[in-house]
Amino acid sequence: MYSTRTNSFEGQPMMRMRRFATAVLVTAFGFGGSLAGTPIAAASPQAGCQYKVVWPTAGVYENPNPNSAVVKTKYAGDIVGAATCEGASYNEYGYVLVATDAAADGRGWMREGAVVAL
C-alpha cells in the first residue's frame, strides 16, 4: 500500500528544485507579459514623413517661399511632419510639407535646412 520508507535527504533537494523552477517561470512569464503589453503601433513604421527641428527657431510658412506669412514657429527638438512626403523649392530654398492647423489649408512649409528626417 503505502511505502514506509521515507528519504528526506532526496526529497529536500527536489523540493528546492521545484521552488527554483517555479520562481524562474514566474519571472519569465512576468517579463513576457510586460513585453507583450507594448503597443504594436510603436514598432510599425508611420505613414508619411516625420522631421525633427534642428534650428533654434524655425518658421512654418503658409506657402513654400520666403516672402510668405509665417503662421507658426517651431523650436529645436520639436517633431513635425505630414501624411505625405512633399517638397517644394523657391529659388535656392527648399521646403518640406508639414501639417498645421495654423495654415488656412492645414498645410505648412518649413525650410529643408531647419529639419532632419526621422
C-alpha atoms as one frame of an Amber mdcrd trajectory, in Angstrom:
protein
   0.000   0.000   0.000   1.949   2.975   1.281   5.681   2.983   1.416   7.019
   3.080   4.923  10.358   4.211   3.679  10.964   7.958   3.847  14.049   9.529
   2.499  14.108  13.177   3.484  17.617  13.672   2.067  16.467  13.055  -1.513
  13.111  14.807  -1.096  14.562  18.075   0.086  16.694  18.893  -2.997  13.795
  18.005  -5.257  11.542  20.432  -3.381  14.166  23.181  -3.717  14.453  22.447
  -7.438  10.684  22.784  -7.871  10.672  26.099  -5.991  13.557  27.359  -8.129
  11.829  26.269 -11.346   8.606  27.920 -10.228  10.447  31.160  -9.441  12.153
  31.103 -12.847   8.851  30.502 -14.647   7.051  33.244 -12.737   9.846  35.679
 -13.592   9.856  34.646 -17.253   6.084  34.983 -17.566   6.245  38.335 -15.783
   8.714  39.709 -18.323   6.827  38.129 -21.182   3.619  39.775 -20.060   5.228
  43.196 -19.901   6.762  42.761 -23.346   3.516  41.522 -24.814   1.741  44.613
 -23.479   3.741  47.053 -25.604   1.733  48.739 -28.350   2.216  47.298 -31.802
   1.886  50.734 -33.380   5.156  51.806 -31.761   7.013  49.111 -33.678   5.330
  49.666 -37.039   6.517  52.401 -39.385   4.466  55.573 -39.509   2.859  56.769
 -42.704   4.165  59.966 -44.242   7.267  61.898 -43.313   8.424  62.946 -39.863
  11.125  65.516 -39.144  12.959  66.862 -36.123  13.613  70.606 -35.968  17.334
  71.349 -35.623  17.383  75.157 -35.808  16.832  77.065 -32.536  13.678  78.579
 -34.101  12.133  77.780 -37.461   9.118  79.266 -39.164   6.202  77.358 -40.628
   5.174  79.229 -43.762   1.747  79.411 -45.408   3.348  78.832 -48.840   6.772
  77.470 -49.853   8.581  80.778 -50.327  10.480  83.150 -48.018   8.023  86.022
 -48.636   5.036  84.013 -47.354   3.455  84.630 -43.964   4.889  82.732 -41.005
   1.887  81.036 -39.405   3.703  79.251 -36.605   7.144  78.937 -35.007   8.759
  75.630 -34.112  11.773  75.091 -31.851  14.788  72.767 -31.777  13.713  69.249
 -30.854  10.093  69.621 -31.995   8.773  66.800 -34.179   6.833  67.865 -37.271
   5.565  66.092 -40.345   2.715  65.310 -42.687   0.819  62.314 -44.018   2.513
  62.723 -47.401   6.133  63.411 -48.255   6.135  66.513 -50.393   8.776  69.062
 -51.112   8.949  72.336 -52.967  11.590  74.864 -53.893  11.729  78.591 -54.385
  14.938  79.890 -55.959  17.713  78.393 -53.840  15.425  77.483 -50.905  13.994
  74.005 -50.410  10.860  73.362 -48.333   9.164  70.314 -46.805   5.466  69.913
 -46.149   4.221  69.811 -42.537   0.705  69.557 -41.182  -0.538  72.517 -39.134
  -3.874  73.904 -38.018  -2.426  77.415 -38.246  -2.401  77.393 -42.068  -5.625
  78.056 -43.973  -5.454  74.729 -45.829  -3.843  72.737 -42.983  -0.571  72.544
 -44.920   2.508  74.469 -43.822   6.004  74.588 -45.253   9.346  74.580 -43.452
  12.835  75.181 -44.779  14.723  71.948 -45.553  17.768  73.074 -43.598  15.702
  73.584 -40.432  14.763  69.911 -40.129  16.252  66.419 -40.377  14.281  63.350
 -41.400  13.495  60.768 -38.727
